Structure formats: C-alpha cells, structure tokens
Amino acid sequence: MGLKRLRGSLRQVIVFSLFVVLLMAGYSAYKGFGQSIDDAQTDWPVVGSILPRTDDLTMPSVFEIIAGVFAEPRGLNEAFGSIVLREAAITLREAAVGFSVGVIVGLTIAIVLSSSQLLERALVPHVIASQTIPLIAIAPIVVIWGRKNMDFLPWEWHDWMSVSLIATYLTFFPVAINGLRGLHSPSSEALELMDSYAARRGQTLWRLRLPASLPYLFSAFKIAATASVVGAIVGEISAGVTGGLGRRILLEAQRYTTGPERLYVAVLGAAALGIFVFLCISLLEYSLVRRKGTEAIL
Amino acid sequence: MRILVPLLALSLLAAACGDDDEAEPDPEPAPEATDGDDATEPEPEPAELTPVTLQLQWFTQAQFAGYYAARDLGFYNDVGLDVTILEGGVDIVPASVLDSGAADFAVSWVPRGLVPREEGANITNIAQVFQRSATLQVSFADSGINSVSDLAGRTVGNWGFGNEFELLAGLRKNGLDPQSDVTLVQQNFDMLALISGDIDAAQAMIYNEYAQVLETINPATGELYQPEDLNIIDWNDEGTAMLQDALWADADRLESDADYRDVAVRFVEASIRGWAHCRDNSDACVEIVLNNVPTLGQSHQAWQLNEISSLIWPSPLGAGVMDPDLWAQTVDVATSEGILAAAPDDGAYRTDIAEEALANLRDQGVDVVGSGFERIVVELLEGGE
C-alpha cells in the first residue's frame, strides 16, 4: 500500500517536471519563432500584436530567467532567488496567519448560519456582497485602523498583521460557504438517528455535522490557502509593508526595463508559494481523511 | 472530538510555517523596530525621546534619503525625536494617513495634499522640501519631438491617477487640445512602451524612469542609451510644473498642541539637516539608502540622489521655505485643470515652522541655501547596479 502510494507520488513529480520542461520548451519555441519572423517589424497578424512580442525585454529567455535566480545583485553575497525565497517566507507568515483567522471566522459564520434558516437567508447575501468589495478599497482602511485602534491588544500591532487581515478577508468566504454546505450535508436519516439518541444540538454538530463537512471544508481550505497568498501579496502592494513578495513584485515591475528576468523570478516565486500552501493543505487532508476512504486530490 | 484534530493540525501548520521565517534575518535592518506611536518601553537614552512617525508616499529610495540619513545618523535623536519611517504603498494616501492620526507627519506632493485638504482633511504644508518638479516627457531624439508643440499628432504616454496634469496644462498652454490633438495613453510605471516604440513620448521622473532608459542597452549600438539619444520636455521650463515632495502636518494639532508644534520645528530642522548632509556627502547617503534596502541598484540610487539634491538645492529662500510664486503656479495649474475646485485658503501652507527650523540650523553653521550646489556626474551602469 505504502509502496503504491510512493510510486503514485513519484509519478506526480515526474509528470509535473515534464510539464514544466514542456512549458519552458513552448515558451522558447514561441520566442524563437517570433524572433525568426522579426515580429516587431513585420505585420504578422498574431505574433507580436495580439500575442506578446518576443524581444528580450518582453520575454527574457528561459536561460536568462534561470540565471536571474542565481545572479547576485550588486555584490550582495546572496542569490536573487534566495532573496525572493526569504521574502516569500514573510508573505507566507502573513498568509498563514490570515488563513488561520479566516478559517476560524469562516467556520464560525458557517456554524451560526446553519443553526437557523432565517439567519442563513438573511445573512448569506451579505457574506457574498462582502467579496465584491475590492481589496484595494479596504486595504488603506485596515492599515490606518490597525495602527490606531489596536492598542488594547496584549501584543504590539505591526503593519504585516493588517496584511494578514486583508488575507483573512479573502479566506473566510470559501470556508463559510463550503462549510455551510458541508454542515447541511448529513442525510436526514443520520440526523433522525441523532434525534433518536436525544442528542443535543452541540452533540449533533460535533459528532455528525462537522465530521461530515470535512471533505467540503478541505476543498474550501485549498481555495482559501491560495487566496490567502493572493490576499497577502495584494495587501503588501496596497499597504506598503516592508519585505514580502508583493513589495518585490512591485519593485521589479517598476524597474522592469532594466531587468525583466527579476520580475519573472519574483512572479514565479509567488506561483511556487501558492503551490506550496496548496500542497500543505493536501498533505493534511491526506493524513486526516485518508482513513475514511476519501481520496485526497494530490 | 474528531474536529479538534484538523483544527489543531492547521494551527500547528500555521505555527510551523510561521517558524520558518522567524529564523530568517530581516532583509531590512530596522534600527528602531518600534512600530506605531505607542512606545511603551522606556527609552534607554538618558534624555526621553519623543516618538514621531513619518509616512512616506512611496517605498524606500533615494527620494527620501534625507529622512533616512537624519534617522540613521542620529540627527533626529539630537533634537530629542525617535522617528519611525513608514513606507508608502500603492493605495496609501499620505495626507489621509496623516489626517487620520496614524502618522504625525507625511511626505506628499502638493496637489496630492491639497485635494484631501479641500475635501476636509485639515492638514498644512510645513516645509516645501523640493523646490522644483521632477516630471519629464521623454522621447527619442530621432522622433523629432523638440518642444511641446511637436507632441501634436503623437502618442503620448502618461501614468494617469493625477500624474498627468502638468502634461495636460503644458499641452493647453501651447495651443494643443489634449482630447483631439494628441493621443494620450495610459503608461505603465516602466519605460518599456517608449523603448519598444509603442509610444512617442513617455512620462518619466528625472530621478527614476529617465535613468532607467539610460540603464538599458540600446540594441542599435550594443551600449547603454546615452542622454543625447533622448529629448526631454521639462515642465519647470514650460511653466506648468507643480510642486512635489513637501512635509505636511496636522493643522488642528499645530494650533491646539504647543508640544506638537515644537516637535514639528525640531522634526523639520533635523530633516533639512539630513538633506544638507546628503547634498555634501552623497556617496555616504546612498549607502544609507542601500543599507535600508540592499537590493536597490547602487548607480541608480546614486543618480537618484544627485537629481533629488538638485530639486532641493539651491533653495534661495532656504530649504523647506515655500516659494510663493511656485505655490501660485501649482495652484493655478490645479484649479485650471479641475484638480481643485477653488484655490486653497491661506492655511494650506505656512513658513513659520520651516523658518524657525532654519534659524536653528544657521546657528549651527549648516548651509541651508546650497547656492554652491552643483550636480555631480553619475555614471549609470546597466540595470542600475
């Protein structure tokens, strides 16, 4: 069983690596093709007009991007890739805190709403509406509010916590909505059985509804985890927090002309962080839900 | 009970992930890590320092070198202040942060301070640090754009979001209708569109984007682009320049709180001292900026500081003291372009604080006019390294 599993994982890794190589080959092929027809000069209908141009500024070569990972900026004894990794760790902390708070908030909302049809009808539209408010609108409010109104907390409030709150804002929604569905998922027979045991509401929640909603919750967690990374990056860009991937992306976007590969490396770092948190959740799901015979999507 | 397991595991995961970066060194050494204005711990310094927060309008770069120099060289400590510098962000409006009380002072362009002020934020400009505008319209020399009127019929890039008003006023002043005589396009915060020929003229700050072009290899020659490859339109020369970086304070607090006014004087004093230091010790000052953000390019920041210094110096009235003519020109452009509904009242700026600060500096022998200032020649390297 374990060996089978291991081989499955190995196959996953191989397929993923193959796909990365394929992607790099496709990128290079497109670039080479565009260069061979001199896309900036000819009026080829698609390449260089609808699709991006292929010059080194718009599309640095794969080798340049890889070299960008290892290049050491300005005599620092540190590769650019390692700087990005360090900044990814800062973003990960913001995202992880935002995610955790978001899960608690989302679960609370789901449990409260599932307890009453009236509440559910009245409040679900508000929960949905909350997601249509653009993050850039709330980011400055959260930052100012955090700096001014968090004195009562036993710990000192830092701006990165405001970024976590922004990440929370994106995180709680999928947890609340999926959690609500999950809590409603037990069959009426199962609920009647609990009734016949004279189980109290809390007992039904604890022993039936919550365990039954685990598969729903884990799909929500996966969405929420990647959303928390997006929220943290957007929050960093909006709120002006020192360190972090969002800041790095903005900085490299600003000086893109003089080092396009750096922006590519930073964006790839963000993508890798998203995959990493997704894997974290998947592993957790595998270790928890496996025994129930539910196959984890890994 | 089973539900506790995933929750516990989740929080462990979060903690584990959190631990990962605890071990990482902070990429930006912050000498004073105290965030916010509630320093609960007593200062180890013999004299009690007053905590002060300064909100920047953008990220750390040589544009703010004077404040970082004043902080890192202890000029603020010398006047009894413990200054925390808050970096800006894309959506952070320094004037609003200041008005909310989340910062004590703010760096903001004049129009961007005046708009919230017109909307009710009672803030006031206490020191006009930059005496000139840094905004240019840059084109390639072979495009034949030698003056504003040559922009007719061209595709002209600008950043929008309030950065375009000098351009619009300049076009009108030269008899061009921005709606019909030129094609205005929104430009990214980089110079790619100009270099790849999508636009004929690009908006650029002389201390940032203009230098970026000069840090890029010209494919025709294999060397970096040279200044003679480029034409620039300088809004200072065209008479539609608007004043940029200034220090702003809370006007209500200045009236009601004598301590705050006293802090403001000391803050401006040490800040101008920082700028004077950067004027006379540009290399050391660039190092201060790079120490704060090690991944910035050295030659790019050296270029930036040189240009920033020439926006400040010489200051015939003394650095930080408002030039009434430039103020009038800024207000004129702002009202004619509809940025402001009406000219602001007299409380929009005051010079008493800056003058008091300068008097103190003169007593200490600091040159606050910089009449002898001359730009140095900064050699830009590829990528601004």
XYZ file of C-alpha atoms in Angstrom:
683
model
C 0.000 0.000 0.000
C 2.774 2.388 1.043
C 4.885 1.472 -1.912
C 1.970 2.016 -4.254
C 1.404 5.402 -2.734
C 5.072 6.278 -3.076
C 5.076 5.293 -6.703
C 1.985 7.407 -7.247
C 3.696 10.434 -5.734
C 6.802 9.790 -7.778
C 4.716 9.682 -10.922
C 3.124 13.003 -9.895
C 6.530 14.607 -9.530
C 7.706 13.265 -12.867
C 4.563 14.431 -14.657
C 4.851 17.843 -13.057
C 8.531 18.192 -14.011
C 7.793 17.051 -17.544
C 5.101 19.674 -17.776
C 7.469 22.378 -16.555
C 10.005 21.344 -19.201
C 7.254 21.351 -21.818
C 6.194 24.821 -20.720
C 9.759 26.075 -20.993
C 10.099 24.489 -24.411
C 6.834 26.059 -25.596
C 7.912 29.454 -24.282
C 11.271 29.181 -26.031
C 9.695 27.922 -29.241
C 7.283 30.833 -29.361
C 10.098 33.248 -28.633
C 12.332 31.685 -31.286
C 9.544 31.754 -33.837
C 8.753 35.396 -33.110
C 12.405 36.320 -33.393
C 12.811 34.421 -36.667
C 9.984 36.361 -38.311
C 11.225 39.596 -36.701
C 7.847 40.257 -35.105
C 8.450 43.899 -34.262
C 8.972 44.787 -37.921
C 6.599 42.613 -39.921
C 2.850 42.868 -39.719
C 2.337 39.235 -38.929
C -1.253 39.155 -37.754
C -0.939 37.463 -34.358
C 2.597 37.152 -33.046
C 3.797 40.428 -31.608
C 0.409 42.127 -31.773
C -2.327 40.062 -30.130
C 0.198 37.748 -28.527
C 3.141 39.334 -26.738
C 6.261 40.428 -28.561
C 9.241 38.149 -28.269
C 12.150 40.546 -27.795
C 14.362 40.065 -24.751
C 12.673 42.868 -22.835
C 9.165 41.454 -23.130
C 10.146 37.796 -22.962
C 13.568 37.177 -21.469
C 14.859 33.768 -22.469
C 14.430 30.792 -20.163
C 18.175 30.816 -19.556
C 18.113 34.473 -18.563
C 15.295 33.771 -16.107
C 17.151 30.816 -14.613
C 20.325 32.913 -14.487
C 18.248 35.592 -12.741
C 17.542 33.127 -9.932
C 21.246 32.690 -9.239
C 22.505 36.190 -10.042
C 23.765 38.100 -7.025
C 22.532 41.677 -7.102
C 25.164 44.366 -6.610
C 27.830 42.360 -4.862
C 25.479 41.043 -2.194
C 26.624 37.584 -1.275
C 23.175 36.253 -1.836
C 21.480 34.938 -4.956
C 18.382 36.783 -6.090
C 16.408 33.559 -5.815
C 17.324 33.266 -2.145
C 16.251 36.877 -1.529
C 12.912 36.071 -3.162
C 12.661 32.952 -1.012
C 13.230 34.993 2.116
C 10.564 37.441 1.060
C 8.244 34.557 0.242
C 8.671 33.461 3.878
C 7.442 36.881 5.035
C 4.448 36.627 2.724
C 3.863 33.061 3.914
C 3.674 34.234 7.517
C 1.098 36.887 6.594
C -0.845 34.374 4.534
C -0.692 31.677 7.223
C -1.983 33.994 9.931
C -4.630 35.357 7.566
C -5.627 31.835 6.596
C -5.897 30.623 10.190
C -8.007 33.580 11.252
C -10.068 33.201 8.086
C -10.763 29.545 8.823
C -11.926 30.368 12.335
C -14.107 33.247 11.128
C -15.474 31.231 8.199
C -16.288 28.202 10.364
C -17.974 30.382 12.957
C -20.113 32.007 10.285
C -20.994 28.610 8.826
C -21.975 27.169 12.221
C -24.029 30.233 13.177
C -25.816 30.375 9.837
C -26.502 26.649 9.758
C -28.288 26.889 13.079
C -31.160 28.917 11.700
C -32.847 29.072 8.311
C -33.813 32.666 8.956
C -30.254 33.726 9.721
C -28.997 31.871 6.687
C -31.468 33.587 4.368
C -30.793 36.978 5.898
C -27.014 36.870 6.064
C -25.712 34.798 3.159
C -26.282 37.671 0.680
C -24.166 39.875 2.947
C -21.396 37.318 3.058
C -21.452 37.216 -0.737
C -21.594 41.002 -1.016
C -18.523 41.256 1.196
C -16.475 39.616 -1.563
C -17.441 42.184 -4.181
C -15.705 44.950 -2.253
C -12.318 45.352 -3.915
C -9.331 44.743 -1.674
C -7.707 47.982 -2.718
C -10.675 49.808 -1.186
C -10.303 48.193 2.221
C -6.505 47.994 2.366
C -5.833 51.616 3.422
C -8.718 51.486 5.895
C -7.373 48.328 7.505
C -3.853 49.737 7.745
C -4.907 53.023 9.347
C -7.374 51.264 11.620
C -4.746 48.748 12.657
C -2.218 51.424 13.545
C -4.698 53.473 15.524
C -7.133 51.116 17.179
C -5.160 48.056 18.184
C -3.607 49.470 21.342
C -5.733 47.243 23.564
C -4.077 44.078 22.298
C -1.517 42.452 24.589
C 0.994 42.382 21.717
C 2.227 45.176 19.538
C 0.376 45.624 16.258
C 2.508 45.611 13.118
C 1.511 46.573 9.622
C 2.021 43.000 8.429
C -0.863 41.970 10.650
C -3.050 44.366 8.710
C -1.956 42.493 5.601
C -2.979 39.259 7.305
C -6.390 40.767 7.958
C -6.663 41.588 4.259
C -5.782 37.969 3.502
C -8.421 36.883 6.016
C -10.961 38.843 4.061
C -10.396 36.610 1.036
C -10.072 33.457 3.113
C -13.175 33.286 5.244
C -15.584 33.313 2.325
C -14.943 29.911 0.729
C -14.735 28.358 4.210
C -18.073 29.872 5.237
C -19.909 28.933 2.051
C -18.491 25.414 1.715
C -18.721 24.869 5.457
C -22.406 25.761 5.337
C -22.966 23.212 2.588
C -20.986 20.633 4.500
C -22.946 21.188 7.701
C -26.159 20.622 5.756
C -24.748 17.530 4.068
C -25.702 14.747 6.522
C -28.696 12.763 5.305
C -31.987 13.182 7.089
C -31.694 9.550 8.271
C -28.442 10.365 10.027
C -29.980 13.429 11.607
C -33.024 11.445 12.696
C -30.721 8.881 14.249
C -29.065 11.615 16.287
C -32.531 12.835 17.282
C -33.470 9.341 18.377
C -30.405 9.337 20.639
C -31.779 12.581 22.095
C -28.505 14.219 21.092
C -28.301 17.886 21.841
C -27.591 20.376 19.068
C -23.983 20.721 20.046
C -23.531 16.972 20.054
C -25.055 16.648 16.592
C -22.709 19.386 15.389
C -19.641 17.836 16.975
C -20.275 14.218 16.110
C -22.170 14.375 12.856
C -22.265 17.693 11.057
C -18.645 18.774 11.409
C -17.083 15.392 10.536
C -19.439 15.137 7.557
C -18.367 18.538 6.328
C -14.645 17.710 6.327
C -14.431 16.934 2.579
C -16.272 20.179 1.831
C -14.041 22.078 4.213
C -10.867 20.742 2.706
C -11.825 21.860 -0.787
C -12.546 25.231 0.787
C -9.207 25.230 2.604
C -7.381 24.667 -0.670
C -9.117 27.600 -2.301
C -8.662 29.673 0.838
C -4.967 28.863 1.174
C -4.139 30.059 -2.334
C -6.480 33.029 -1.860
C -4.642 33.938 1.331
C -1.391 34.152 -0.640
C -3.074 36.386 -3.209
C -4.557 38.486 -0.405
C -1.190 38.841 1.302
C 0.541 39.900 -1.924
C -2.168 42.383 -2.854
C -2.232 43.654 0.706
C 1.514 44.219 0.699
C 1.316 46.144 -2.556
C -1.562 48.281 -1.331
C -0.485 48.861 2.193
C 3.227 49.455 1.820
C 4.582 46.790 4.125
C 8.319 46.288 4.190
C 9.525 42.949 2.885
C 7.376 40.360 1.243
C 6.737 39.177 -2.287
C 4.181 41.852 -3.124
C 6.725 44.557 -2.489
C 9.318 42.656 -4.511
C 6.938 42.290 -7.463
C 6.088 45.979 -7.395
C 9.732 46.995 -7.123
C 10.748 44.768 -10.020
C 7.769 45.889 -12.100
C 8.882 49.459 -11.599
C 12.376 48.774 -12.878
C 11.280 46.152 -15.382
C 13.076 47.790 -18.285
C 16.441 47.212 -16.697
C 15.938 43.633 -15.505
C 12.849 41.855 -16.799
C 14.074 38.463 -15.592
C 13.891 39.662 -11.985
C 10.160 40.283 -12.287
C 9.731 36.840 -13.838
C 11.625 35.271 -10.931
C 9.525 37.181 -8.383
C 6.261 36.158 -10.042
C 7.419 32.552 -10.289
C 8.211 32.765 -6.585
C 4.622 33.815 -5.918
C 3.353 30.916 -8.009
C 5.605 28.495 -6.141
C 4.312 29.807 -2.823
C 0.741 29.204 -3.983
C 1.597 25.622 -4.942
C 3.389 25.139 -1.625
C 0.411 26.136 0.526
C -1.858 24.023 -1.641
C 0.406 21.035 -1.049
C 0.453 21.732 2.701
C -3.333 21.518 2.824
C -3.427 18.470 0.556
C -0.957 16.630 2.774
C -3.024 17.492 5.823
C -6.147 16.277 4.095
C -4.444 13.080 3.041
C -3.319 12.340 6.566
C -6.734 13.096 8.080
C -9.317 11.986 5.574
C -7.466 9.045 4.035
C -8.627 6.616 6.664
C -12.229 7.354 5.761
C -11.576 6.140 2.240
C -11.821 9.554 0.679
C -9.119 10.032 -1.904
C -7.152 13.203 -1.459
C -6.653 15.266 -4.565
C -2.909 15.474 -4.596
C -13.782 15.430 19.325
C -12.513 14.495 15.904
C -12.931 18.005 14.594
C -10.363 19.259 17.028
C -7.696 17.252 15.241
C -7.775 19.106 11.909
C -8.067 22.446 13.664
C -5.139 21.643 15.869
C -3.173 20.385 12.902
C -3.995 23.541 10.989
C -2.788 25.794 13.726
C 0.334 23.680 14.070
C 0.883 24.025 10.355
C 0.436 27.757 10.592
C 2.832 27.855 13.500
C 5.329 25.702 11.633
C 5.091 27.911 8.595
C 5.453 30.901 10.859
C 8.539 29.425 12.450
C 10.159 29.056 9.058
C 10.617 32.741 8.678
C 11.319 33.588 12.274
C 14.736 32.140 11.651
C 15.224 34.337 8.616
C 17.082 37.566 9.146
C 15.050 40.657 8.475
C 16.061 41.830 4.987
C 15.850 45.450 6.022
C 17.694 46.267 9.178
C 15.410 48.479 11.179
C 17.418 50.179 13.893
C 14.246 51.239 15.684
C 11.788 48.413 15.327
C 9.151 50.159 17.430
C 6.161 50.420 15.166
C 3.449 52.966 15.735
C 3.484 55.820 18.159
C 2.924 53.883 21.337
C 6.406 53.153 22.586
C 5.524 51.532 25.851
C 9.047 50.646 26.824
C 11.098 53.424 28.344
C 13.990 54.554 26.171
C 17.421 53.560 27.401
C 18.661 57.001 26.266
C 19.367 59.418 29.083
C 17.029 62.029 27.613
C 13.461 60.949 26.882
C 12.932 60.861 23.108
C 9.579 61.835 21.678
C 8.273 59.131 19.326
C 7.344 60.520 15.918
C 6.077 58.692 12.830
C 6.648 59.883 9.281
C 4.519 58.495 6.461
C 6.299 58.381 3.105
C 4.410 58.442 -0.154
C 6.371 55.594 -1.712
C 8.886 52.898 -0.858
C 12.359 53.489 0.442
C 14.600 55.011 -2.222
C 16.969 57.956 -2.507
C 13.934 60.205 -2.989
C 13.667 60.040 0.828
C 17.393 59.859 1.582
C 17.356 62.960 3.779
C 14.918 61.395 6.246
C 16.808 58.101 6.391
C 20.085 59.976 6.880
C 18.557 62.042 9.671
C 17.283 58.878 11.344
C 20.314 56.635 10.849
C 22.891 59.331 11.660
C 21.047 60.339 14.813
C 20.021 63.856 13.715
C 16.501 63.171 14.943
C 17.847 61.851 18.244
C 19.927 65.028 18.579
C 16.737 67.077 18.672
C 15.025 64.645 21.042
C 12.974 62.716 18.491
C 12.700 58.998 17.860
C 11.425 58.856 14.284
C 9.762 55.823 12.754
C 9.575 55.977 8.966
C 6.529 54.286 7.463
C 6.874 53.395 3.818
C 4.098 54.191 1.402
C 2.107 51.798 -0.744
C 0.106 51.886 -3.927
C -3.124 52.749 -2.125
C -1.706 54.710 0.774
C -2.547 58.405 0.558
C -0.089 60.039 2.977
C -2.377 63.018 3.549
C -5.204 60.707 4.641
C -2.934 58.713 6.939
C -1.799 61.994 8.469
C -5.343 63.297 8.842
C -6.455 60.063 10.499
C -3.766 60.490 13.134
C -1.968 57.267 12.142
C 1.149 59.310 11.398
C 2.498 62.561 12.838
C 3.945 63.936 9.609
C 3.695 62.954 5.976
C 5.652 63.415 2.765
C 3.313 64.252 -0.084
C 3.247 66.057 -3.390
C 1.484 69.388 -3.071
C -1.529 68.578 -5.304
C -1.997 65.254 -3.510
C -2.033 67.071 -0.214
C -4.349 69.819 -1.402
C -7.065 67.540 -2.777
C -7.768 65.769 0.560
C -7.454 69.158 2.220
C -10.205 70.555 0.012
C -12.277 67.535 0.966
C -11.935 68.381 4.638
C -8.644 66.959 5.874
C -7.196 69.789 7.919
C -3.536 69.391 7.056
C -0.966 72.008 6.231
C 2.309 72.115 4.316
C 5.020 72.987 6.847
C 8.102 72.544 4.657
C 8.343 72.606 0.865
C 11.386 70.395 0.515
C 11.514 70.050 -3.287
C 11.626 73.425 -4.991
C 11.230 72.010 -8.493
C 9.179 69.383 -10.278
C 10.888 66.189 -11.405
C 8.374 65.218 -14.087
C 9.566 64.995 -17.675
C 8.165 63.937 -21.000
C 10.876 61.850 -22.651
C 11.179 60.918 -26.332
C 13.903 59.574 -28.598
C 15.931 62.269 -30.317
C 15.226 60.833 -33.757
C 11.481 61.223 -33.228
C 11.887 64.966 -33.660
C 9.955 65.980 -30.562
C 11.887 69.059 -29.516
C 9.124 71.092 -27.920
C 5.640 70.665 -26.517
C 4.028 71.664 -29.817
C 5.854 68.785 -31.547
C 3.689 66.432 -29.499
C 0.805 67.218 -31.880
C -0.406 64.051 -33.569
C 1.833 61.848 -31.404
C 1.044 59.058 -28.997
C 1.875 60.417 -25.583
C 2.152 58.192 -22.541
C 1.267 59.271 -19.025
C 0.624 57.487 -15.750
C -2.780 58.963 -15.060
C -4.083 58.968 -11.485
C -3.207 62.633 -11.079
C 0.280 62.436 -12.599
C -0.843 63.851 -15.930
C -1.821 67.413 -15.032
C 1.491 69.121 -15.805
C 1.340 67.484 -19.232
C -2.274 68.484 -19.846
C -1.671 72.073 -18.756
C 1.505 72.197 -20.857
C -0.369 70.999 -23.938
C -3.106 73.586 -23.467
C -0.572 76.332 -22.864
C 0.923 75.527 -26.256
C -2.422 75.620 -28.007
C -2.958 71.858 -28.185
C -6.207 70.188 -27.211
C -5.354 67.107 -25.098
C -8.550 65.429 -26.314
C -8.037 65.771 -30.056
C -4.524 66.928 -30.921
C -2.602 64.142 -29.223
C -3.337 60.514 -28.424
C -2.975 60.147 -24.671
C -2.371 56.611 -23.470
C -2.009 55.159 -20.021
C 1.556 54.082 -19.419
C 2.951 51.505 -17.018
C 5.432 52.540 -14.360
C 8.269 51.416 -16.587
C 9.765 52.639 -19.848
C 9.094 49.543 -21.936
C 6.457 51.261 -24.087
C 8.867 54.018 -25.111
C 11.756 51.667 -25.799
C 9.647 49.283 -27.853
C 8.212 52.216 -29.804
C 4.571 51.876 -28.727
C 4.509 55.491 -27.612
C 6.375 58.511 -28.948
C 6.851 60.293 -25.652
C 6.768 58.809 -22.170
C 6.242 60.355 -18.775
C 9.279 59.918 -16.558
C 10.662 61.216 -13.297
C 14.141 62.560 -13.879
C 15.357 60.646 -10.837
C 13.820 57.309 -11.738
C 12.334 56.301 -15.094
C 14.562 58.611 -17.115
C 17.584 56.928 -15.564
C 16.085 53.521 -16.317
C 16.267 54.264 -20.041
C 19.918 55.192 -19.614
C 20.493 51.871 -17.834
C 19.145 49.899 -20.795
C 21.226 48.562 -23.665
C 20.473 50.229 -26.986
C 20.178 47.313 -29.405
C 21.428 49.527 -32.243
C 24.788 50.223 -30.607
C 25.155 47.446 -28.056
C 25.903 50.142 -25.471
C 23.669 51.834 -22.922
C 21.343 54.534 -24.220
C 23.020 57.920 -23.902
C 21.448 61.238 -22.838
C 21.961 62.558 -26.370
C 19.716 59.753 -27.662
C 16.839 61.318 -25.760
C 14.872 64.547 -25.883
C 13.231 65.816 -22.752
C 10.452 68.273 -22.092
C 10.918 69.716 -18.606
C 7.724 71.199 -17.125
C 9.802 73.548 -14.963
C 10.892 75.249 -18.175
C 7.400 75.169 -19.675
C 5.867 76.931 -16.678
C 3.344 74.220 -15.801
C 5.370 72.461 -13.118
C 3.633 71.595 -9.871
C 5.380 71.371 -6.538
C 6.190 67.879 -5.344
C 7.620 66.434 -2.113
C 6.715 68.518 0.918
C 6.311 67.816 4.627
C 2.753 68.057 5.892
C 1.430 68.286 9.430
C -1.941 68.192 11.170
C -3.167 71.808 11.200
C -5.536 71.351 14.132
C -2.861 69.853 16.321
C -0.455 72.656 15.409
C -2.981 75.150 16.745
C -4.097 73.312 19.850
C -0.945 71.488 20.919
C 2.152 73.598 21.577
C 4.238 70.455 22.091
C 3.333 69.184 18.629
C 4.326 72.486 17.064
C 7.619 72.315 18.912
C 8.138 68.744 17.689
C 7.325 69.932 14.150
C 10.058 72.570 14.297
C 12.587 70.043 15.552
C 11.464 67.471 13.001
C 11.854 69.880 10.080
C 15.177 71.047 11.472
C 16.672 67.543 11.626
C 15.134 66.587 8.266
C 16.684 69.564 6.481
C 19.934 68.769 8.234
C 19.655 65.296 6.758
C 19.114 66.734 3.286
C 22.046 69.121 3.673
C 24.183 66.181 4.768
C 23.118 64.210 1.671
C 23.972 67.200 -0.511
C 27.508 67.325 0.873
C 28.069 63.566 1.375
C 26.169 61.958 -1.452
C 28.109 58.676 -1.512
C 27.622 58.054 2.195
C 23.963 58.939 1.849
C 23.461 56.472 -0.995
C 24.975 53.844 1.293
C 22.392 54.681 3.957
C 19.591 54.082 1.463
C 21.193 50.845 0.293
C 21.630 49.676 3.873
C 17.902 50.023 4.302
C 17.053 48.210 1.051
C 20.084 46.186 -0.050
C 18.610 45.028 -3.360
C 18.274 48.512 -4.849
C 20.765 49.332 -7.615
C 23.750 51.337 -6.450
C 24.300 53.514 -9.526
C 20.555 54.070 -9.922
C 20.267 55.341 -6.344
C 23.364 57.500 -6.771
C 21.773 59.039 -9.859
C 18.522 59.471 -7.979
C 20.091 61.230 -5.019
C 22.018 63.550 -7.315
C 18.814 64.548 -9.096
C 16.856 64.823 -5.862
C 19.525 67.121 -4.438
C 19.207 69.315 -7.487
C 15.446 69.502 -6.928
C 16.147 70.873 -3.445
C 19.327 72.899 -3.904
C 19.837 75.711 -4.318
C 16.910 76.935 -2.212
C 17.245 80.717 -2.348
C 14.750 81.236 0.488
C 16.235 78.387 2.498
C 15.331 74.708 2.113
C 11.780 73.986 3.138
C 10.542 77.563 2.854
C 7.754 77.894 0.309
C 8.423 79.956 -2.810
C 5.128 81.877 -3.199
C 5.463 82.079 -6.995
C 5.814 78.316 -7.372
C 2.921 77.821 -4.984
C 0.801 80.180 -7.073
C 1.776 78.332 -10.257
C 0.890 74.978 -8.685
C -2.484 76.265 -7.509
C -3.063 77.841 -10.911
C -2.493 74.578 -12.763
C -4.521 72.669 -10.157
C -7.539 74.922 -10.448
C -7.414 75.325 -14.233
C -7.147 71.568 -14.702
C -10.010 70.989 -12.300
C -7.937 69.126 -9.718
C -9.068 71.653 -7.138
C -12.467 73.351 -7.233
C -11.038 76.572 -5.837
C -7.734 77.997 -4.715
C -6.923 76.825 -1.170
C -7.071 79.309 1.683
C -4.026 80.755 3.437
C -3.806 77.896 5.903
C -2.721 75.438 3.219
C 0.902 76.204 3.858
C 2.893 78.040 6.486
C 6.531 79.021 6.565
C 6.968 79.909 10.237
C 7.924 76.373 11.255
C 10.485 75.942 8.470
C 11.924 79.402 9.150
C 12.303 78.664 12.842
C 13.974 75.347 11.978
C 16.324 77.040 9.513
C 17.281 79.703 12.050
C 18.370 76.914 14.406
C 20.352 75.259 11.616
C 22.033 78.526 10.636
C 23.092 78.919 14.260
C 24.743 75.518 13.990
C 26.531 76.593 10.828
C 24.540 74.426 8.418
C 24.276 75.797 4.866
C 20.519 75.809 4.262
C 20.604 77.570 0.875
C 23.145 75.488 -1.004
C 23.939 78.197 -3.507
C 27.186 76.438 -4.389
C 25.468 73.160 -5.150
C 26.336 71.573 -8.452
C 25.234 68.265 -9.858
C 27.896 65.635 -9.976
C 28.237 63.286 -12.944
C 26.857 59.884 -12.029
C 27.813 57.034 -14.298
C 24.856 54.721 -14.679
C 25.560 51.023 -15.068
C 23.447 48.501 -16.888
C 20.380 47.699 -14.816
C 21.309 50.490 -12.409
C 23.570 48.135 -10.483
